[in-house]
Coordinates of N, CA and C in Angstrom, one line a residue:
M203 N 13.2 11.4 2.3 CA 12.7 10.3 3.2 C 13.5 10.8 4.4
E204 N 12.5 11.1 5.5 CA 12.7 11.1 7.2 C 13.1 10.0 7.7
E205 N 14.3 10.0 8.3 CA 14.4 9.0 9.2 C 13.2 8.1 9.8
N206 N 12.3 9.1 10.9 CA 11.6 8.5 11.3 C 10.3 8.1 10.3
Q207 N 10.1 8.2 8.7 CA 9.8 7.6 7.8 C 10.4 6.1 8.1
Y208 N 11.2 6.0 7.4 CA 12.0 4.9 7.7 C 11.9 4.1 8.5
K209 N 12.1 4.5 9.5 CA 12.1 3.1 10.8 C 10.7 2.8 10.7
L210 N 9.7 3.8 10.3 CA 8.1 3.1 10.8 C 8.0 2.2 9.4
C211 N 8.1 2.7 8.8 CA 8.2 1.4 7.3 C 8.4 0.4 7.5
A212 N 9.8 0.4 7.7 CA 10.5 -0.8 8.6 C 9.5 -1.7 9.2
E213 N 9.7 -1.5 10.5 CA 8.7 -1.7 11.6 C 7.1 -2.5 11.2
I214 N 6.4 -1.7 10.1 CA 5.2 -2.4 9.4 C 5.6 -3.6 8.5
L215 N 6.4 -3.5 7.5 CA 7.0 -4.4 6.9 C 7.6 -5.5 7.9
K216 N 8.1 -5.3 9.0 CA 8.8 -6.7 9.6 C 7.1 -7.3 10.8
R217 N 6.3 -6.2 10.9 CA 5.4 -6.8 11.8 C 3.8 -7.9 10.2
L218 N 4.2 -7.1 9.1 CA 3.3 -7.9 8.4 C 4.1 -9.3 7.6
N219 N 5.5 -9.5 7.9 CA 6.1 -10.5 7.4 C 6.4 -11.5 8.5
T220 N 5.9 -11.2 9.9 CA 5.6 -12.3 10.9 C 4.2 -12.4 11.1
A221 N 3.4 -11.7 10.7 CA 1.7 -12.3 10.7 C 1.5 -13.1 9.6
G222 N 2.3 -13.4 8.4 CA 2.7 -14.2 7.5 C 1.9 -13.7 6.0
I223 N 1.9 -12.6 6.3 CA 1.4 -11.9 4.8 C 2.1 -11.0 3.9
L224 N 3.3 -11.1 4.3 CA 4.0 -9.8 3.4 C 4.2 -10.9 2.1
N225 N 4.4 -11.8 2.2 CA 4.9 -12.5 0.7 C 3.7 -12.5 0.1
K226 N 2.8 -11.9 0.7 CA 1.3 -12.3 -0.7 C 0.7 -11.2 -1.1
I227 N 1.6 -9.7 -0.3 CA 1.3 -8.6 -1.3 C 2.3 -7.8 -2.0
I228 N 2.3 -6.7 -2.6 CA 3.4 -6.3 -3.2 C 3.2 -4.5 -2.6
L229 N 4.4 -4.4 -2.3 CA 4.7 -3.0 -1.8 C 4.8 -1.8 -3.5
I230 N 3.9 -1.2 -3.3 CA 3.5 0.0 -4.4 C 3.8 1.0 -4.4
G231 N 4.0 1.8 -5.0 CA 3.7 3.7 -4.6 C 5.5 4.0 -4.7
S232 N 5.6 5.2 -4.4 CA 7.0 5.9 -4.3 C 7.9 4.8 -3.0
W233 N 7.0 4.3 -2.0 CA 8.3 3.4 -1.5 C 9.1 2.6 -2.2
C234 N 8.5 2.0 -3.3 CA 9.7 1.4 -4.3 C 10.9 1.6 -4.5
I235 N 11.2 3.1 -4.4 CA 12.1 4.0 -5.2 C 13.3 3.7 -4.0
P236 N 13.6 3.9 -3.0 CA 14.9 3.3 -2.0 C 15.2 2.0 -2.2
L237 N 14.1 0.6 -2.3 CA 14.6 -0.2 -2.7 C 15.2 -0.7 -4.1
Y238 N 14.4 0.5 -5.2 CA 15.1 0.5 -6.9 C 16.4 0.6 -6.3
K239 N 16.8 1.5 -5.8 CA 18.6 2.4 -5.4 C 18.9 0.6 -4.9
Q240 N 19.0 0.7 -3.8 CA 19.0 -0.9 -3.4 C 19.5 -2.0 -5.0
Y241 N 18.3 -2.3 -5.6 CA 18.4 -3.5 -6.9 C 19.2 -3.3 -7.7
F242 N 19.5 -1.5 -8.3 CA 20.0 -1.2 -9.4 C 21.6 -0.9 -8.8
S243 N 21.8 -1.2 -7.4 CA 23.2 -0.9 -7.1 C 24.0 0.2 -7.5
I244 N 23.3 1.4 -7.6 CA 24.3 2.8 -7.6 C 23.8 3.7 -6.7
S245 N 24.6 4.7 -6.4 CA 24.8 5.9 -5.5 C 23.8 7.4 -5.9
D246 N 23.5 7.0 -7.0 CA 23.1 8.5 -7.6 C 21.6 8.1 -8.2
F247 N 20.8 7.3 -7.7 CA 19.8 7.0 -8.4 C 18.6 8.4 -8.3
T248 N 18.2 8.9 -9.0 CA 17.7 10.8 -8.9 C 16.1 10.5 -9.2
A249 N 15.5 9.6 -8.8 CA 14.1 9.9 -8.3 C 13.7 10.5 -6.9
P250 N 13.6 11.1 -6.5 CA 13.2 11.5 -5.2 C 11.8 10.5 -4.4
L251 N 12.2 10.7 -2.8 CA 11.0 9.7 -2.1 C 10.1 11.0 -1.6
R252 N 9.1 11.3 -1.9 CA 8.1 12.6 -1.3 C 6.8 12.1 -1.0
T253 N 6.7 11.0 0.0 CA 5.2 10.7 0.2 C 5.2 10.9 1.9
R254 N 4.0 10.7 2.1 CA 3.2 10.1 3.3 C 2.6 8.8 3.1
D255 N 2.4 8.4 1.9 CA 1.7 7.0 2.0 C 2.5 5.9 1.7
I256 N 1.9 4.8 2.4 CA 2.8 3.4 1.7 C 1.2 2.9 1.3
D257 N 1.6 2.1 0.1 CA 0.4 1.6 -0.6 C 0.8 0.1 -0.8
F258 N 0.0 -0.9 -0.4 CA 0.6 -2.0 -0.9 C -0.9 -2.8 -1.9
L259 N -0.4 -3.8 -3.0 CA -1.3 -4.1 -3.6 C -1.7 -5.4 -3.5
I260 N -3.1 -6.0 -3.2 CA -3.4 -7.4 -3.2 C -3.7 -7.8 -4.4
P261 N -2.6 -8.6 -5.1 CA -3.0 -8.9 -6.1 C -4.4 -10.2 -6.4
F262 N -4.9 -10.2 -7.7 CA -5.5 -11.4 -7.7 C -5.4 -12.2 -8.6
P263 N -5.3 -13.3 -8.0 CA -6.4 -14.1 -6.8 C -5.4 -13.7 -5.9
N264 N -6.4 -13.9 -4.6 CA -6.1 -12.8 -3.1 C -5.8 -14.5 -2.7
K265 N -4.4 -14.4 -2.4 CA -3.7 -15.4 -1.5 C -3.8 -16.1 -0.4
I266 N -4.2 -14.7 0.3 CA -4.0 -14.2 1.9 C -5.4 -15.2 2.7
K267 N -4.8 -16.2 3.2 CA -5.6 -17.2 3.9 C -5.5 -17.0 5.3
E268 N -4.5 -16.1 5.9 CA -4.3 -15.5 7.1 C -5.3 -15.0 7.9
N269 N -6.0 -15.0 8.8 CA -6.4 -14.2 9.8 C -6.1 -13.0 10.6
V270 N -5.6 -12.0 10.0 CA -5.0 -11.0 10.6 C -5.9 -9.4 10.5
D271 N -6.0 -9.2 12.0 CA -6.6 -8.4 12.3 C -5.2 -6.5 11.9
I272 N -5.1 -6.2 10.9 CA -4.2 -5.5 10.2 C -4.1 -4.2 11.5
P273 N -5.0 -3.6 11.6 CA -5.5 -2.4 12.6 C -5.0 -2.5 13.9
A274 N -5.3 -3.6 14.6 CA -5.1 -3.9 16.1 C -3.6 -4.3 15.9
L275 N -3.1 -4.9 14.6 CA -1.6 -5.0 14.8 C -0.3 -3.6 14.6
L276 N -1.1 -2.7 13.9 CA -0.3 -2.1 13.8 C -1.0 -0.2 15.1
K277 N -1.8 -1.0 16.1 CA -2.4 -0.2 16.9 C -1.6 0.9 17.9
D278 N -0.4 -0.1 18.5 CA 0.5 0.8 19.4 C 1.6 1.2 19.0
L279 N 1.9 1.2 17.1 CA 2.6 2.6 16.8 C 1.5 3.6 16.4
G280 N 0.8 3.6 17.1 CA 0.0 5.3 17.0 C -1.2 5.2 15.7
Y281 N -1.5 3.8 15.0 CA -2.5 4.1 13.8 C -4.0 3.9 14.5
V282 N -4.5 4.8 13.5 CA -6.3 5.1 13.8 C -6.6 4.5 12.6
V283 N -8.1 3.7 12.4 CA -8.7 3.4 11.6 C -9.5 4.9 10.9
G284 N -9.4 5.0 9.9 CA -9.7 6.2 9.2 C -10.6 6.1 8.1
F285 N -11.7 6.6 7.4 CA -12.4 7.0 6.2 C -11.9 8.0 5.2
K286 N -11.9 7.2 3.9 CA -12.1 8.5 3.0 C -13.1 8.2 1.8
G287 N -13.7 9.2 1.3 CA -14.4 8.9 0.2 C -16.2 9.0 0.5
T288 N -16.8 8.8 -0.6 CA -18.2 8.7 -0.1 C -18.4 7.0 0.5
Y289 N -17.7 6.4 0.0 CA -18.1 5.1 0.4 C -17.3 4.5 1.3
G290 N -16.7 5.1 2.3 CA -15.5 5.0 3.1 C -14.6 3.8 3.1
F291 N -13.9 4.2 2.1 CA -12.3 3.1 1.7 C -11.3 3.8 3.5
I292 N -11.1 2.2 3.9 CA -10.2 2.6 4.9 C -8.5 3.2 4.9
Q293 N -8.6 4.1 5.9 CA -6.8 4.1 5.7 C -6.5 4.0 6.8
L294 N -5.3 3.2 7.1 CA -5.0 3.5 8.3 C -4.0 4.8 8.8
E295 N -4.5 6.0 9.4 CA -4.2 7.3 9.9 C -2.7 6.9 10.8
H296 N -2.1 8.4 10.2 CA -0.8 8.2 11.3 C -0.2 9.5 10.9
P297 N 0.2 10.2 11.8 CA 1.4 11.8 11.4 C 2.5 11.7 10.3
T298 N 3.0 10.4 10.5 CA 4.2 10.3 10.2 C 3.5 9.2 8.4
L299 N 3.1 8.8 8.4 CA 2.9 7.5 7.2 C 1.4 7.0 7.4
M300 N 0.9 6.9 6.3 CA -0.8 6.5 5.7 C -0.7 5.2 5.8
V301 N -1.3 4.0 5.9 CA -1.7 3.0 5.4 C -2.4 2.8 4.7
E302 N -2.2 2.3 3.2 CA -3.7 2.2 2.5 C -3.3 0.7 1.7
F303 N -4.5 -0.4 1.3 CA -4.6 -1.3 0.8 C -5.3 -1.5 -0.7
L304 N -5.3 -1.9 -1.8 CA -5.4 -1.5 -2.8 C -5.6 -2.8 -3.5
V305 N -6.8 -3.1 -4.4 CA -6.6 -4.3 -5.6 C -7.3 -4.0 -6.7
P306 N -6.7 -4.4 -7.6 CA -6.9 -4.4 -9.2 C -8.4 -4.1 -9.3
E307 N -8.8 -3.1 -10.1 CA -10.2 -2.9 -10.9 C -10.5 -4.0 -12.1
K308 N -11.4 -4.7 -11.5 CA -12.3 -5.8 -12.8 C -13.6 -5.7 -13.3
G309 N -13.2 -6.0 -14.9 CA -14.4 -5.6 -15.4 C -14.8 -4.2 -16.1
K310 N -16.1 -3.5 -15.5 CA -16.6 -2.3 -15.6 C -16.4 -1.5 -14.1
G311 N -15.4 -2.4 -13.3 CA -14.9 -1.7 -12.1 C -16.2 -1.3 -11.0
T312 N -15.7 -0.9 -10.3 CA -17.2 -0.2 -9.0 C -16.4 0.7 -7.8
D313 N -17.1 1.8 -7.8 CA -16.7 2.7 -6.4 C -16.6 2.4 -5.1
K314 N -17.2 1.2 -4.8 CA -17.8 0.5 -3.7 C -16.3 0.2 -3.5
P315 N -15.9 -0.3 -1.9 CA -14.7 -1.0 -1.6 C -14.8 -2.3 -1.8
F316 N -13.4 -3.1 -1.5 CA -13.9 -4.7 -1.8 C -13.3 -4.6 -0.6
S317 N -14.2 -5.7 0.2 CA -14.3 -6.2 1.4 C -13.1 -7.2 2.0
L318 N -12.1 -6.8 2.9 CA -10.9 -7.9 3.5 C -11.3 -8.1 4.5
P319 N -12.4 -9.2 5.2 CA -12.4 -9.3 6.6 C -11.6 -10.0 7.2
Q320 N -10.9 -10.7 6.2 CA -9.4 -11.4 7.1 C -8.9 -10.4 7.6
L321 N -8.7 -9.6 7.3 CA -7.5 -8.3 7.5 C -8.2 -7.3 8.3
G322 N -9.5 -7.3 8.6 CA -10.1 -6.1 9.2 C -10.1 -4.9 8.5
L323 N -10.1 -5.1 6.7 CA -9.8 -3.8 6.2 C -10.8 -3.8 5.3
N324 N -10.7 -2.6 4.1 CA -11.6 -2.8 2.9 C -10.5 -2.5 2.1
A325 N -10.3 -2.4 0.4 CA -9.7 -1.9 -0.2 C -10.1 -1.4 -1.2
Q326 N -9.8 -0.2 -2.0 CA -10.0 0.3 -3.1 C -9.4 0.2 -4.7
T327 N -10.2 -0.1 -5.6 CA -10.0 -0.9 -6.5 C -9.7 0.1 -7.9
L328 N -8.6 0.1 -7.9 CA -8.0 1.3 -9.3 C -7.8 0.4 -10.7
R329 N -7.7 1.1 -11.6 CA -7.9 0.5 -12.7 C -5.7 0.3 -12.9
F330 N -5.6 -0.1 -14.0 CA -4.2 -0.7 -14.4 C -3.2 -1.1 -13.3
L331 N -3.9 -1.6 -11.9 CA -3.0 -1.8 -11.2 C -2.6 -3.3 -11.4
D332 N -3.3 -4.1 -12.4 CA -3.0 -5.5 -12.7 C -1.4 -5.6 -13.6
L333 N -1.1 -4.3 -13.8 CA 0.2 -4.2 -14.7 C 1.5 -4.3 -13.8
L334 N 1.3 -4.1 -12.1 CA 2.3 -3.5 -11.1 C 2.7 -5.6 -10.8
S335 N 1.7 -6.0 -11.0 CA 1.6 -7.7 -10.5 C 2.2 -8.2 -11.7
S336 N 2.6 -8.0 -13.1 CA 2.6 -8.3 -14.0 C 4.5 -9.1 -14.2
K337 N 4.9 -8.5 -13.4 CA 6.3 -8.9 -13.2 C 7.3 -8.3 -12.0
T338 N 7.6 -8.9 -11.1 CA 8.1 -8.9 -9.5 C 9.4 -9.1 -9.3
I339 N 10.0 -8.4 -8.4 CA 11.5 -8.5 -7.9 C 11.2 -8.8 -6.0
T340 N 11.9 -9.2 -5.7 CA 12.0 -9.2 -4.2 C 13.1 -9.0 -3.2
V341 N 13.2 -7.7 -2.9 CA 14.2 -6.7 -2.5 C 14.8 -7.0 -0.9
R342 N 15.5 -7.0 0.0 CA 15.3 -6.9 1.1 C 15.8 -5.9 1.7
L343 N 14.6 -5.5 2.8 CA 14.9 -4.0 3.3 C 15.0 -4.6 5.1
E344 N 16.2 -4.1 5.1 CA 16.5 -4.6 7.1 C 16.4 -6.0 7.0
D345 N 17.1 -6.8 6.1 CA 16.7 -8.5 6.2 C 15.3 -8.7 6.1
I346 N 14.2 -8.1 5.5 CA 13.3 -8.4 5.4 C 13.0 -8.3 4.1
P347 N 12.0 -9.6 3.5 CA 11.9 -9.3 2.3 C 11.0 -9.3 1.8
V348 N 11.2 -8.0 0.6 CA 9.8 -7.4 0.3 C 9.4 -7.5 -1.5
I349 N 8.3 -7.9 -1.3 CA 8.0 -8.0 -2.9 C 7.2 -6.9 -3.5
L350 N 8.0 -6.4 -4.9 CA 7.7 -4.7 -5.1 C 7.6 -5.4 -6.8
P351 N 6.9 -4.2 -7.5 CA 6.7 -4.6 -8.7 C 8.8 -4.7 -9.7
H352 N 9.2 -5.4 -10.6 CA 10.0 -4.9 -11.3 C 9.7 -3.5 -11.8
P353 N 11.2 -2.6 -11.9 CA 11.1 -1.6 -12.0 C 10.5 -1.3 -13.5
A354 N 10.3 -2.2 -14.5 CA 9.5 -1.9 -15.8 C 8.4 -1.8 -15.8
P355 N 7.5 -2.7 -15.1 CA 6.0 -2.5 -14.6 C 5.8 -1.2 -13.9
Y356 N 6.7 -0.8 -13.1 CA 6.5 0.4 -12.1 C 6.7 1.6 -13.1
A357 N 7.4 1.7 -13.6 CA 7.8 2.6 -14.9 C 6.5 2.9 -15.8
L358 N 6.4 1.9 -16.7 CA 5.5 1.5 -17.4 C 3.8 2.4 -16.9
H359 N 3.5 2.0 -15.3 CA 2.5 2.1 -15.0 C 2.3 3.9 -14.6
K360 N 3.5 4.6 -14.4 CA 3.6 6.2 -14.1 C 2.6 6.6 -15.5
L361 N 3.8 5.9 -16.5 CA 3.9 6.9 -17.8 C 1.8 6.5 -18.0
L362 N 1.6 5.6 -17.7 CA -0.1 5.2 -17.9 C -0.8 5.9 -17.2
I363 N -0.6 6.1 -15.8 CA -2.0 6.9 -15.3 C -1.5 8.5 -15.2
A364 N -0.3 8.8 -16.1 CA -0.2 10.0 -16.0 C -1.2 11.0 -17.1
Q365 N -1.5 10.1 -17.8 CA -2.4 10.3 -18.9 C -3.9 10.2 -18.2
R366 N -4.1 10.5 -17.4 CA -5.6 10.1 -16.3 C -5.3 11.1 -15.4
R367 N -4.5 11.7 -14.9 CA -4.2 12.7 -14.0 C -4.9 14.1 -14.3
G368 N -5.7 14.5 -13.3 CA -6.6 15.5 -13.1 C -5.6 17.0 -13.3
Y369 N -4.2 16.5 -12.1 CA -4.1 17.5 -11.7 C -2.4 17.5 -12.6
K370 N -2.1 18.5 -14.0 CA -0.4 18.7 -14.5 C 1.0 18.2 -13.6
E371 N 0.6 18.7 -12.2 CA 1.9 18.6 -11.8 C 2.2 17.5 -11.2
K372 N 0.7 16.8 -10.6 CA 1.4 15.4 -10.9 C 1.3 14.4 -11.6
A373 N 1.1 14.7 -12.8 CA 1.1 13.6 -14.4 C 2.6 14.1 -14.7
L374 N 3.0 15.5 -14.2 CA 4.2 15.8 -14.6 C 5.8 15.0 -13.6
K375 N 5.3 15.0 -12.4 CA 6.0 14.1 -11.3 C 6.3 12.3 -12.0
D376 N 4.8 11.7 -12.1 CA 4.8 10.6 -12.5 C 5.7 10.1 -13.9
K377 N 5.8 11.5 -15.0 CA 6.3 11.4 -15.9 C 7.5 11.5 -15.9
R378 N 8.1 12.2 -15.2 CA 9.5 12.2 -14.9 C 10.7 11.2 -13.7
D379 N 9.3 10.4 -13.1 CA 9.7 9.5 -12.3 C 9.7 8.4 -13.2
A380 N 9.4 8.1 -13.6 CA 9.0 6.9 -14.4 C 10.0 7.1 -15.2
I381 N 10.7 8.3 -16.0 CA 11.9 8.6 -16.8 C 13.2 8.2 -16.3
S382 N 13.4 8.4 -15.1 CA 14.0 8.4 -14.2 C 14.9 6.7 -14.3
V383 N 13.5 5.9 -13.6 CA 13.3 4.6 -13.4 C 13.9 3.8 -15.0
I384 N 13.2 4.3 -15.9 CA 14.2 3.6 -17.3 C 15.4 3.8 -17.6
R385 N 15.7 5.3 -17.3 CA 17.3 5.1 -17.9 C 18.1 4.5 -16.7
N386 N 17.6 4.3 -15.7 CA 18.2 3.5 -14.7 C 18.0 1.4 -15.1
I387 N 17.1 1.7 -15.9 CA 16.9 0.0 -16.4 C 17.8 0.2 -17.3
F388 N 17.7 0.9 -18.5 CA 19.0 0.9 -19.3 C 20.5 1.0 -18.9
E389 N 20.4 1.7 -17.8 CA 21.8 1.3 -17.4 C 22.0 -0.2 -17.1
N390 N 21.3 -0.6 -16.3 CA 21.1 -1.6 -16.0 C 21.3 -3.0 -16.8
K391 N 21.3 -2.7 -18.0 CA 21.1 -3.8 -19.1 C 20.2 -4.5 -18.9
E392 N 18.7 -3.8 -18.5 CA 17.3 -4.5 -18.5 C 16.5 -4.1 -19.2
D393 N 16.6 -3.5 -20.3 CA 15.7 -2.8 -21.4 C 14.8 -4.2 -22.1
Q394 N 15.1 -5.0 -22.0 CA 14.3 -6.1 -22.9 C 12.8 -6.4 -21.9
A395 N 13.5 -6.1 -20.6 CA 12.6 -6.5 -19.4 C 11.1 -5.3 -20.2
L396 N 11.9 -4.0 -20.0 CA 10.5 -3.0 -20.7 C 9.5 -3.6 -21.5
L397 N 10.0 -4.0 -23.0 CA 10.0 -4.5 -23.8 C 8.5 -5.8 -23.6
E398 N 9.0 -6.8 -22.3 CA 8.5 -7.9 -22.2 C 7.3 -8.1 -21.6
V399 N 7.1 -6.2 -20.7 CA 5.8 -6.2 -20.0 C 5.1 -5.2 -21.4
F400 N 5.6 -4.1 -21.9 CA 4.9 -3.7 -22.9 C 4.3 -4.2 -24.3
K401 N 4.7 -5.1 -24.4 CA 4.4 -6.0 -25.3 C 2.9 -6.7 -25.4
P402 N 2.5 -7.3 -24.0 CA 0.8 -7.7 -24.2 C 0.1 -6.7 -23.9
L403 N 0.5 -5.5 -23.5 CA -0.2 -4.5 -23.0 C -1.7 -4.3 -23.9
P404 N -2.8 -4.1 -23.6 CA -3.7 -3.4 -24.4 C -3.4 -2.5 -25.5
K405 N -3.6 -2.1 -26.8 CA -3.1 -1.5 -27.5 C -3.3 0.3 -27.0
K406 N -4.6 0.6 -26.6 CA -4.9 1.9 -25.8 C -4.1 2.6 -25.1
W407 N -3.7 1.3 -23.9 CA -2.5 1.5 -23.3 C -1.3 1.9 -23.5
Q408 N -0.9 1.2 -24.9 CA 0.3 1.4 -25.2 C 0.5 2.7 -25.4
K409 N -0.7 3.2 -26.2 CA -0.5 4.6 -26.8 C -0.7 5.7 -25.8
M410 N -1.2 5.6 -24.6 CA -0.9 6.4 -23.6 C 0.3 6.4 -22.7
I411 N 1.3 5.3 -23.2 CA 2.6 5.1 -22.1 C 3.3 6.1 -22.9
L412 N 3.2 6.0 -24.7 CA 4.1 6.8 -25.7 C 3.5 7.9 -25.5
K413 N 2.1 8.5 -25.4 CA 1.8 9.9 -25.4 C 2.4 10.7 -24.1
S414 N 2.7 10.2 -23.4 CA 3.3 10.3 -21.9 C 5.1 10.6 -22.6
L415 N 5.6 9.7 -23.2 CA 7.1 9.9 -23.9 C 6.8 11.0 -24.7
E416 N 5.8 11.4 -25.7 CA 6.2 12.0 -26.5 C 5.9 13.6 -25.6
E417 N 5.0 13.4 -25.0 CA 5.1 15.1 -24.0 C 6.2 15.5 -23.4
E418 N 6.8 14.5 -23.1 CA 8.0 15.1 -22.4 C 9.3 14.9 -23.4
T419 N 9.6 15.1 -24.4 CA 10.3 14.8 -26.0 C 11.6 13.6 -25.4
E420 N 11.3 12.3 -24.8 CA 12.2 11.2 -24.9 C 12.2 10.6 -26.0
V421 N 12.7 11.1 -27.1 CA 12.9 10.2 -27.9 C 13.8 9.2 -27.8
E422 N 15.2 9.0 -27.2 CA 15.6 7.5 -27.0 C 14.5 5.9 -26.9
I423 N 14.0 6.9 -25.5 CA 13.0 5.7 -25.0 C 11.8 6.1 -25.9
L424 N 11.3 6.4 -26.3 CA 10.1 6.6 -27.4 C 10.5 6.0 -28.5
N425 N 11.4 5.7 -29.0 CA 11.6 4.9 -30.5 C 12.2 3.8 -30.2
F426 N 12.6 3.1 -28.5 CA 13.0 2.1 -28.6 C 11.8 1.0 -27.9
M427 N 11.1 2.1 -27.5 CA 9.2 1.7 -27.0 C 8.3 1.2 -28.6
K428 N 8.6 2.0 -29.5 CA 7.9 1.6 -30.6 C 8.3 0.6 -31.3
S429 N 9.7 0.6 -30.8 CA 10.4 -1.0 -31.9 C 9.8 -1.9 -31.5
A430 N 8.8 -1.9 -30.5 CA 8.2 -3.2 -30.0 C 6.6 -3.2 -30.6
T431 N 6.0 -2.2 -31.0 CA 4.9 -1.9 -31.5 C 5.3 -2.4 -33.1
V432 N 6.2 -1.9 -33.7 CA 6.8 -2.1 -35.0 C 6.6 -3.6 -35.5
S433 N 7.3 -4.0 -34.3 CA 7.9 -6.1 -34.2 C 6.4 -6.8 -34.1
K434 N 5.4 -6.1 -33.1 CA 4.5 -7.0 -33.1 C 3.7 -7.0 -34.6
M435 N 3.5 -5.7 -34.7 CA 2.9 -6.1 -36.3 C 3.4 -6.6 -37.2
E436 N 4.8 -6.6 -37.2 CA 5.4 -7.6 -38.5 C 5.0 -8.8 -38.2
N437 N 5.4 -9.4 -36.6 CA 4.8 -10.7 -36.3 C 2.9 -11.2 -37.0
S438 N 2.5 -10.2 -36.4 CA 1.1 -10.5 -36.4 C 0.6 -10.6 -38.4
K439 N 1.7 -9.7 -39.1 CA 1.8 -9.9 -40.6 C 2.1 -11.2 -41.2
K440 N 3.0 -11.9 -40.9 CA 3.5 -13.3 -41.0 C 3.2 -14.3 -40.3
G441 N 2.1 -13.9 -39.3 CA 0.8 -15.2 -39.1 C 0.1 -15.4 -40.3
Q442 N -0.5 -14.2 -40.6 CA -1.5 -14.2 -41.6 C -1.1 -14.7 -43.1
Y443 N 0.0 -15.3 -43.1 CA 0.3 -15.7 -44.6 C 1.3 -17.3 -44.3
K444 N 0.9 -17.7 -43.4 CA 1.6 -18.9 -42.9 C 0.6 -19.9 -43.5

């Protein structure tokens, strides 16, 4: 991570916090990594940070009531409004760090942007993002409280989306980043958080996560996660005979 990237990220977070909306959104993506390093209180956290994007998730229900023109809020930092894709998803563009807002996909989903008029933006809807808001933590960056996914849903989400990646290189990076985070979860003795997040997931999602672990021959982690599906089946059978 370059120093100018870090400084710009911190300034963005500071402004969103002052505007009163940072506590209603979740920082997701690779920028969680340096904050996990702080959360785990370790110096040898192995997952690298190589990104030019900072992504924010607006969970449902949207709790933002404030009217904050985010493009105007960040304009003096050099941000300009850009549009991507056929439907014009808004991305705030900068040579150092792009900013984008996302919302969870609901139902059958849509290719069209989700309008956020109170923020002067729209957001792209993506599958599986609900998982990232299922369990969150708050970590301070330069004394700014930042909400981000607990490392457990972060890692499981990475394993999940790896199965839908069109590019093998990105899928491999997702899986290896996830495994690095999971190993630190084990070191931090928070392995039960993985099961807490994994057990309620749809069976199809669970299978996709397990497949990613199988592809990386992560036997220890794979067996641990499989124990959740076994115990779930046993509890279901017990319920049938009550």
